[in-house]
mmCIF file of C-alpha atoms and ligand atoms in Angstrom:
data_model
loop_
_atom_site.group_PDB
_atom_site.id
_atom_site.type_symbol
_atom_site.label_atom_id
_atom_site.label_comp_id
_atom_site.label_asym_id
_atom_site.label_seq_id
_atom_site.Cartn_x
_atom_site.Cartn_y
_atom_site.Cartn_z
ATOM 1 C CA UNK A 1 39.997 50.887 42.456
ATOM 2 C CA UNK A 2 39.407 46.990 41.794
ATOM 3 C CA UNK A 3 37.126 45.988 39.015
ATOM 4 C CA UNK A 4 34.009 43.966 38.955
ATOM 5 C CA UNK A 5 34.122 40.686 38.584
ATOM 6 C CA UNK A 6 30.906 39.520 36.406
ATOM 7 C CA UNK A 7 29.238 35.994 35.691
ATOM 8 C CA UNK A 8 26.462 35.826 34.027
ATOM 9 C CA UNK A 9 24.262 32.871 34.960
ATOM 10 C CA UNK A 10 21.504 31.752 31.940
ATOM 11 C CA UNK A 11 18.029 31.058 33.529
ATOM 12 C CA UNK A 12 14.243 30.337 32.811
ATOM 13 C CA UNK A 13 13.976 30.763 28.757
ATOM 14 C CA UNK A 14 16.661 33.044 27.709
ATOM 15 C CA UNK A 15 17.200 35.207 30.676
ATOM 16 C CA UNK A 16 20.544 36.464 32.237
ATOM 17 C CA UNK A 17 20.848 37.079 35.690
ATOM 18 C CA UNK A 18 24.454 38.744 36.592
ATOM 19 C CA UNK A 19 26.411 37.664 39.908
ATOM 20 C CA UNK A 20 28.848 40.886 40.691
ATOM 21 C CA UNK A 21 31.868 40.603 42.798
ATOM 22 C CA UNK A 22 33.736 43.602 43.879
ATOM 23 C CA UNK A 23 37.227 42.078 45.085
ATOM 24 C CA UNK A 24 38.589 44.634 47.759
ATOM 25 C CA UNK A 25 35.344 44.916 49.970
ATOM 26 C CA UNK A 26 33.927 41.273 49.155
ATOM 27 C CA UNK A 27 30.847 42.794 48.056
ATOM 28 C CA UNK A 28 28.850 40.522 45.752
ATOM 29 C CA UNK A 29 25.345 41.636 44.040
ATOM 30 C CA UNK A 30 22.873 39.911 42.031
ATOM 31 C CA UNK A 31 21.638 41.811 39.056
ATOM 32 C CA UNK A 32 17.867 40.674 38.217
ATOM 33 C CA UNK A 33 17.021 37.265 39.819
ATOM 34 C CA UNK A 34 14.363 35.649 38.267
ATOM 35 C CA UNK A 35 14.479 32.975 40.341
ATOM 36 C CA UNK A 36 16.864 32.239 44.018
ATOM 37 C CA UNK A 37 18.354 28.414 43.526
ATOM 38 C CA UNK A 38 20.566 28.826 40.582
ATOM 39 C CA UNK A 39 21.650 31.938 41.668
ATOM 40 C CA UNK A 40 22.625 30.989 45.146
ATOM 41 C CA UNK A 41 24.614 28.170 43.844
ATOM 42 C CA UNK A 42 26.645 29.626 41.152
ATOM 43 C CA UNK A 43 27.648 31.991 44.256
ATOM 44 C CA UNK A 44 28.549 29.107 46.463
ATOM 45 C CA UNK A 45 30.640 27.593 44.028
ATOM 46 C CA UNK A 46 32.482 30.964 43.315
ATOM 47 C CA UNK A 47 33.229 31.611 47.754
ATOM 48 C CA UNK A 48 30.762 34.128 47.432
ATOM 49 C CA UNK A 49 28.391 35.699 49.957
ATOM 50 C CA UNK A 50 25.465 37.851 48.514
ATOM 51 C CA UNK A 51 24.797 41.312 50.285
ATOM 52 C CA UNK A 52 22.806 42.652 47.544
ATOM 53 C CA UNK A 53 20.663 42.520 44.848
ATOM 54 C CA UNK A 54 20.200 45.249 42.508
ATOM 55 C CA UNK A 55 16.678 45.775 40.367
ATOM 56 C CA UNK A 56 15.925 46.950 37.346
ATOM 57 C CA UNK A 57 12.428 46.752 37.305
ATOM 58 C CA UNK A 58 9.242 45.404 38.636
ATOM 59 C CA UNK A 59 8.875 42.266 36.168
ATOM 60 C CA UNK A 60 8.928 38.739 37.869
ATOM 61 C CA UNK A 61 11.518 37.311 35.360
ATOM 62 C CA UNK A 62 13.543 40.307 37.755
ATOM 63 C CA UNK A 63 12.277 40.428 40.730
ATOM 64 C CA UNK A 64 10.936 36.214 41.192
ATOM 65 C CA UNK A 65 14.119 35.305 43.241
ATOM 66 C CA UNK A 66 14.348 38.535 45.919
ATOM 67 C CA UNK A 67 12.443 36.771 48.970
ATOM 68 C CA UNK A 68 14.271 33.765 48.790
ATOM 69 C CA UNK A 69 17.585 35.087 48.634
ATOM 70 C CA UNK A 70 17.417 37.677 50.843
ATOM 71 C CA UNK A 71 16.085 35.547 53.448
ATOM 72 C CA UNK A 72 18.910 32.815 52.993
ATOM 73 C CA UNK A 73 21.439 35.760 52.823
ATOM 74 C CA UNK A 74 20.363 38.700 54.815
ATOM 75 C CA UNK A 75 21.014 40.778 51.774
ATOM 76 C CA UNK A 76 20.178 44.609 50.844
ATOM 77 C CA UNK A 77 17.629 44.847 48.201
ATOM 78 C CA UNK A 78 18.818 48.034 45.721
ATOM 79 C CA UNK A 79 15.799 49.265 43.027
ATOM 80 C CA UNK A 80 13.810 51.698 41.345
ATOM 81 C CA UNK A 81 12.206 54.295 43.988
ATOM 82 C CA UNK A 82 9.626 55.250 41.192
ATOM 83 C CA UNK A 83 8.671 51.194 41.505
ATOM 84 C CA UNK A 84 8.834 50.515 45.482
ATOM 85 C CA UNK A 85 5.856 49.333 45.502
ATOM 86 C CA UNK A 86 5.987 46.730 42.899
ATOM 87 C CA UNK A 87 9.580 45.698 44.170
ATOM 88 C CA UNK A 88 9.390 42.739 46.405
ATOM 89 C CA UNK A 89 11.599 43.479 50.015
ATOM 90 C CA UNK A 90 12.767 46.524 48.202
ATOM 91 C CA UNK A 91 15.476 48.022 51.311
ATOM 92 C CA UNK A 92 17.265 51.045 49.480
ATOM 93 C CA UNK A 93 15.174 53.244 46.972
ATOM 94 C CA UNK A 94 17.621 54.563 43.770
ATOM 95 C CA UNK A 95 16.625 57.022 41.090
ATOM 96 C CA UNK A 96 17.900 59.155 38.341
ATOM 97 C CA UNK A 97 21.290 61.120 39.255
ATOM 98 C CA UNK A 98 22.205 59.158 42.062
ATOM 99 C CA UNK A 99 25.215 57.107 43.083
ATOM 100 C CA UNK A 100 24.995 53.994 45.035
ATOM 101 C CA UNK A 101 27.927 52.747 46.743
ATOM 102 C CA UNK A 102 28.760 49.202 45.484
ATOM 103 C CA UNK A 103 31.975 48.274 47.876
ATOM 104 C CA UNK A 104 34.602 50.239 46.918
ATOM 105 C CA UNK A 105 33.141 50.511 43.431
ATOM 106 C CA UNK A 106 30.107 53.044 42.288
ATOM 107 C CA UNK A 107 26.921 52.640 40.354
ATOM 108 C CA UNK A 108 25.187 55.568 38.644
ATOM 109 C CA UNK A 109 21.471 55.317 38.000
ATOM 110 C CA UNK A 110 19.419 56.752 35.247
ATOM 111 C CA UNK A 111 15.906 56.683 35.038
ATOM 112 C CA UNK A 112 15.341 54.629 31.615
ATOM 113 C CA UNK A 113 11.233 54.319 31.673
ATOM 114 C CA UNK A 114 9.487 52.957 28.637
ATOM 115 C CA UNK A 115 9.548 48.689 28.951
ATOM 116 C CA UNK A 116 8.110 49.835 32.617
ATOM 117 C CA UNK A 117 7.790 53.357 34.053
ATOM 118 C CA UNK A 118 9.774 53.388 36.786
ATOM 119 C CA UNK A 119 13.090 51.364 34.875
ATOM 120 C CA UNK A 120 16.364 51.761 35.933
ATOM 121 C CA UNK A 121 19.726 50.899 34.939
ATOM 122 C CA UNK A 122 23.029 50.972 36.512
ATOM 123 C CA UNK A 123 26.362 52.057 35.401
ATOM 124 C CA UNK A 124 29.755 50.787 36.694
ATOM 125 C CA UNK A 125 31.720 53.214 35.192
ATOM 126 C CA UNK A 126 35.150 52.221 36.589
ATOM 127 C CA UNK A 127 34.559 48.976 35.576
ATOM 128 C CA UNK A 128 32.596 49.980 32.005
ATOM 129 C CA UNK A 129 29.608 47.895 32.571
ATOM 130 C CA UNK A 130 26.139 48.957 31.737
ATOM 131 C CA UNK A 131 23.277 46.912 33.546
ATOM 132 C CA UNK A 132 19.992 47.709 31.545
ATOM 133 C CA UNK A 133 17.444 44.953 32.435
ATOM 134 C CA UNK A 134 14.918 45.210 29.137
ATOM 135 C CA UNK A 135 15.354 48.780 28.033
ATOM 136 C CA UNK A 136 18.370 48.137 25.947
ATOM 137 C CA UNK A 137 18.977 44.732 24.171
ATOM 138 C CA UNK A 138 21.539 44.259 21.402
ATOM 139 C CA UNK A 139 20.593 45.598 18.455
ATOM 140 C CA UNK A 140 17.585 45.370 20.430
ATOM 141 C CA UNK A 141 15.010 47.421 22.698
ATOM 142 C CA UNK A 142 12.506 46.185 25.145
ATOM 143 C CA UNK A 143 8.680 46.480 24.287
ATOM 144 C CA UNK A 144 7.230 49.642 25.232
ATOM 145 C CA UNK A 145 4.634 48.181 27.740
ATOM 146 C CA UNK A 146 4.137 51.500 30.118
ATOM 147 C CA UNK A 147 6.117 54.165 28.458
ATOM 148 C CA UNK A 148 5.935 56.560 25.012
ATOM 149 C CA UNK A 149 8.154 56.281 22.112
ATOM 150 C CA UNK A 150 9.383 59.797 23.480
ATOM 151 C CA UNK A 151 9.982 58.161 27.275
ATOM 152 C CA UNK A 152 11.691 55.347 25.594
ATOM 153 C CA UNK A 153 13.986 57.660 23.058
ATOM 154 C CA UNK A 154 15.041 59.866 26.232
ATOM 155 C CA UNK A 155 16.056 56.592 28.062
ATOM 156 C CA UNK A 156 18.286 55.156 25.166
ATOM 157 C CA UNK A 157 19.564 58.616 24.350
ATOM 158 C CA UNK A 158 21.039 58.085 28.038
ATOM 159 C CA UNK A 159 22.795 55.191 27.170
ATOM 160 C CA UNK A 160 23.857 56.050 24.455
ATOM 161 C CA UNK A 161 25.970 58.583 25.847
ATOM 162 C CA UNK A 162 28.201 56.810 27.793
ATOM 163 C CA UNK A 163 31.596 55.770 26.384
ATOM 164 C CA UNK A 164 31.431 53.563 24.155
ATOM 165 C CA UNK A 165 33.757 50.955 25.367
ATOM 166 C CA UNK A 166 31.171 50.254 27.989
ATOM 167 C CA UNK A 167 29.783 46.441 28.205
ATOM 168 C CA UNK A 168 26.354 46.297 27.782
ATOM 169 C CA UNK A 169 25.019 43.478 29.792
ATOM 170 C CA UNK A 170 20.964 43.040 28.855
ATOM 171 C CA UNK A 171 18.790 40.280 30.836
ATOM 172 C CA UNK A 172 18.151 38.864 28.084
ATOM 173 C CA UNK A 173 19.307 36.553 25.287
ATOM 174 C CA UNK A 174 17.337 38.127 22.320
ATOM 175 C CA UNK A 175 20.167 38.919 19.954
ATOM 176 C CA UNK A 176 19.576 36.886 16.918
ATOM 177 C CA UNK A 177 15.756 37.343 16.391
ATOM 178 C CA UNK A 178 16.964 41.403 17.128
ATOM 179 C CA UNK A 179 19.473 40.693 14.690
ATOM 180 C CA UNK A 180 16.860 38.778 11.975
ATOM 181 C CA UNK A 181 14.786 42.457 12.500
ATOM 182 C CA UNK A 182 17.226 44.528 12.428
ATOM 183 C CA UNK A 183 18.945 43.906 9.023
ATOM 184 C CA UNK A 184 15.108 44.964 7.314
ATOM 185 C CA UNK A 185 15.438 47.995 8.937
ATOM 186 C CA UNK A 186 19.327 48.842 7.313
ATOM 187 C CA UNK A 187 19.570 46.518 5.303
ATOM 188 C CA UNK A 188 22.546 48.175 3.318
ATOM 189 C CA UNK A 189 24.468 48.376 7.064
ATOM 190 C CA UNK A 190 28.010 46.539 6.388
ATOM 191 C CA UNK A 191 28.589 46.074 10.398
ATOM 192 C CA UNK A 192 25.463 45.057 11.230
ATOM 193 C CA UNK A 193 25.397 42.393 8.292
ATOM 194 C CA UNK A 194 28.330 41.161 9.838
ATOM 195 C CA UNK A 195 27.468 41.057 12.755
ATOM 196 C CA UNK A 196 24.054 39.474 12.153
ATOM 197 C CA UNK A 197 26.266 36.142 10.761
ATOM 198 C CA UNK A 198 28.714 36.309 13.699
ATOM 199 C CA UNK A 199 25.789 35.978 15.846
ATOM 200 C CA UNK A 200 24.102 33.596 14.164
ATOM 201 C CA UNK A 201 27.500 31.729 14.569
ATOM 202 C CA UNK A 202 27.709 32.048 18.015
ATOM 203 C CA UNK A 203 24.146 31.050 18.881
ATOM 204 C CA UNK A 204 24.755 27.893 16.671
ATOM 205 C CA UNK A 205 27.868 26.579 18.833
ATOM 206 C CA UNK A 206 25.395 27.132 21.846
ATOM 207 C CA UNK A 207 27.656 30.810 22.811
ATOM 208 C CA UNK A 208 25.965 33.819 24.876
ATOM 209 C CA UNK A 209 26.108 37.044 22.985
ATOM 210 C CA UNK A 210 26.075 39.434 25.680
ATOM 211 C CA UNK A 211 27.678 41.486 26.598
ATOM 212 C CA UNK A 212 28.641 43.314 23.523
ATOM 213 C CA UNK A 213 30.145 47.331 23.668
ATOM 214 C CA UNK A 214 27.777 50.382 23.231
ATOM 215 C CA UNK A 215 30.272 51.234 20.484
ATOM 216 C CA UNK A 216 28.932 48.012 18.822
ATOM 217 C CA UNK A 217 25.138 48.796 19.498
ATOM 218 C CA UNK A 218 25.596 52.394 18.078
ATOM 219 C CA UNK A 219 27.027 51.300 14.584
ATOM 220 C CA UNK A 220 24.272 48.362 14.221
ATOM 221 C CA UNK A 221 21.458 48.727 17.020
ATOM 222 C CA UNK A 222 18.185 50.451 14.600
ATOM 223 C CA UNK A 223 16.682 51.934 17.668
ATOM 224 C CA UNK A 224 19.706 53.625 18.846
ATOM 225 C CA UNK A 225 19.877 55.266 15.451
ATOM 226 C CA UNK A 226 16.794 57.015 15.113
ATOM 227 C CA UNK A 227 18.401 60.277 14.906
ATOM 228 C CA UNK A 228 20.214 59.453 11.627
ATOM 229 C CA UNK A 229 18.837 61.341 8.545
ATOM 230 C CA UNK A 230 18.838 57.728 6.737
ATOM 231 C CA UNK A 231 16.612 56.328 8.937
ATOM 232 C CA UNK A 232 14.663 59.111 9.070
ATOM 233 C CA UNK A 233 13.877 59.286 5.550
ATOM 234 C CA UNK A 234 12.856 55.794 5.442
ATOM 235 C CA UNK A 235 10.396 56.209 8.126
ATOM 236 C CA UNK A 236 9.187 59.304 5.802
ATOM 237 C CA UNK A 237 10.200 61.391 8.978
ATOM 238 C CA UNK A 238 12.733 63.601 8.343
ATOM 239 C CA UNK A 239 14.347 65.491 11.534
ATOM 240 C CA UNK A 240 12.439 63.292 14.078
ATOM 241 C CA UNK A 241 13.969 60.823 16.462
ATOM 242 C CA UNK A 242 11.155 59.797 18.597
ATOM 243 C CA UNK A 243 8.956 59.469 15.532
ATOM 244 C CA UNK A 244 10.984 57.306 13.471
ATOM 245 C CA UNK A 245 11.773 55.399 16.947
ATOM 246 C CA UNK A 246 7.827 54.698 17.312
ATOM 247 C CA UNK A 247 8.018 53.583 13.399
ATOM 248 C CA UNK A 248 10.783 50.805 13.944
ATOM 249 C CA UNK A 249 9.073 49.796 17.407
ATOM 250 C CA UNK A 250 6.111 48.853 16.048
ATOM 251 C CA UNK A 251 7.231 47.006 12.641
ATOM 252 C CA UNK A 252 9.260 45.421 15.653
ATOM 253 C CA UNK A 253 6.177 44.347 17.498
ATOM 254 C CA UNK A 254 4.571 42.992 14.242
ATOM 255 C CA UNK A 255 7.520 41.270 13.136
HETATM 256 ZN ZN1 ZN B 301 10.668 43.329 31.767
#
């Protein structure tokens, strides 16, 4: 089975749309386009033709481009069956459990609500990459505009189940503010210390950070570590995940 070719193509402020390429069937998706031009460009210049795009959620930053390239491509619009309605020229309804053909390659979907309520993300196991629009950012989460703590918990503790050599590629470029947040929270964390500088490294020679490996975001990414007694205690709730989730969400939100 051939791998996935990825680019990742910046747009608008500091979002990532994602251009996939599966070699043996010429299939080529876009992952999230905020907006059509850029996207159909970067495409061109790669011999590309688009026959789908896949959705993560409802947002515009997501969704803006759809129209425009399906109608200068003809594409299949993939996304969130809980969200048809809010999907713009949604074709092919997805939802927790299933697998959607990608060429010769496979994407599971999980239901991840919280940032939205009807949130997807899709996992390319074969070729270990993780496409999580804004539920899961590094050492990051999205904001919880239409879920609970407890929806939003149950949607990481999805993620963070998969293996964790898988890439994690977030539509967004929030990693060094998540970072700046992050080290209050463990502050005592020797991994996520370092990994705080190596970002801030990175973003000063202009660098993406994403993707990074789930094995990454589970030894430095506070709201994937809820469930650790530490934690816990410092949120002065001992034995519960979701509440000491909701505590590090909202010093988030107020940060
Ligand atoms: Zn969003």
């Amino acid at each position: 089975m051939s791998e996935l070719v990825i680019r990742q193509i910046p747009v608008l402020k500091d979002n990532y749309v994602y251009l996939i390429h599966e070699p043996q069937s010429r299939a080529t998706g876009v992952v999230d386009p905020s907006v059509a031009p850029p996207i159909l460009e970067a495409a061109q210049r790669e011999g590309w033709r688009i026959t789908h795009i896949l959705n993560t959620h409802h947002h515009n930053d997501h969704t803006g481009g759809n129209r425009e390239i399906k109608e200068a491509t003809g594409c299949i619009i993939v996304g969130p069956r809980a969200d048809r309605d809010r999907i713009p020229g949604i074709d092919v309804e997805v939802g927790d459990g299933e697998t959607y053909e990608f060429g010769a390659e496979k994407a599971h979907v999980f239901d991840v609500p919280g940032h939205t309520r009807g949130h997807i993300a899709y996992h390319f196991a074969n070729s270990r990459a993780l496409f999580c629009g804004d539920t899961l950012f590094l050492m990051g989460c999205g904001r919880l505009f239409e879920g609970t703590p407890q929806q939003m918990w149950q949607s990481l503790s999805k993620l963070k189940a998969l293996p964790p050599e898988t890439r994690v590629f977030c539509a967004h470029e929030y990693t060094q503010a998540n970072a700046r947040f992050a080290v209050t929270v463990e502050p005592q964390n020797a991994a996520l210390i370092a990994r705080a500088k190596h970002v801030d490294e990175m973003r000063a020679q202009g660098q993406s950070t994403v993707p990074a490996s789930l094995g990454e975001e589970l030894a430095t990414n506070p709201f994937l570590r809820a469930d650790l007694p530490a934690l816990q205690a410092d949120a002065g709730a001992p034995g519960d995940a979701v509440a000491t989730f909701a505590a590090i969400r909202r010093r988030k939100d107020n940060f």
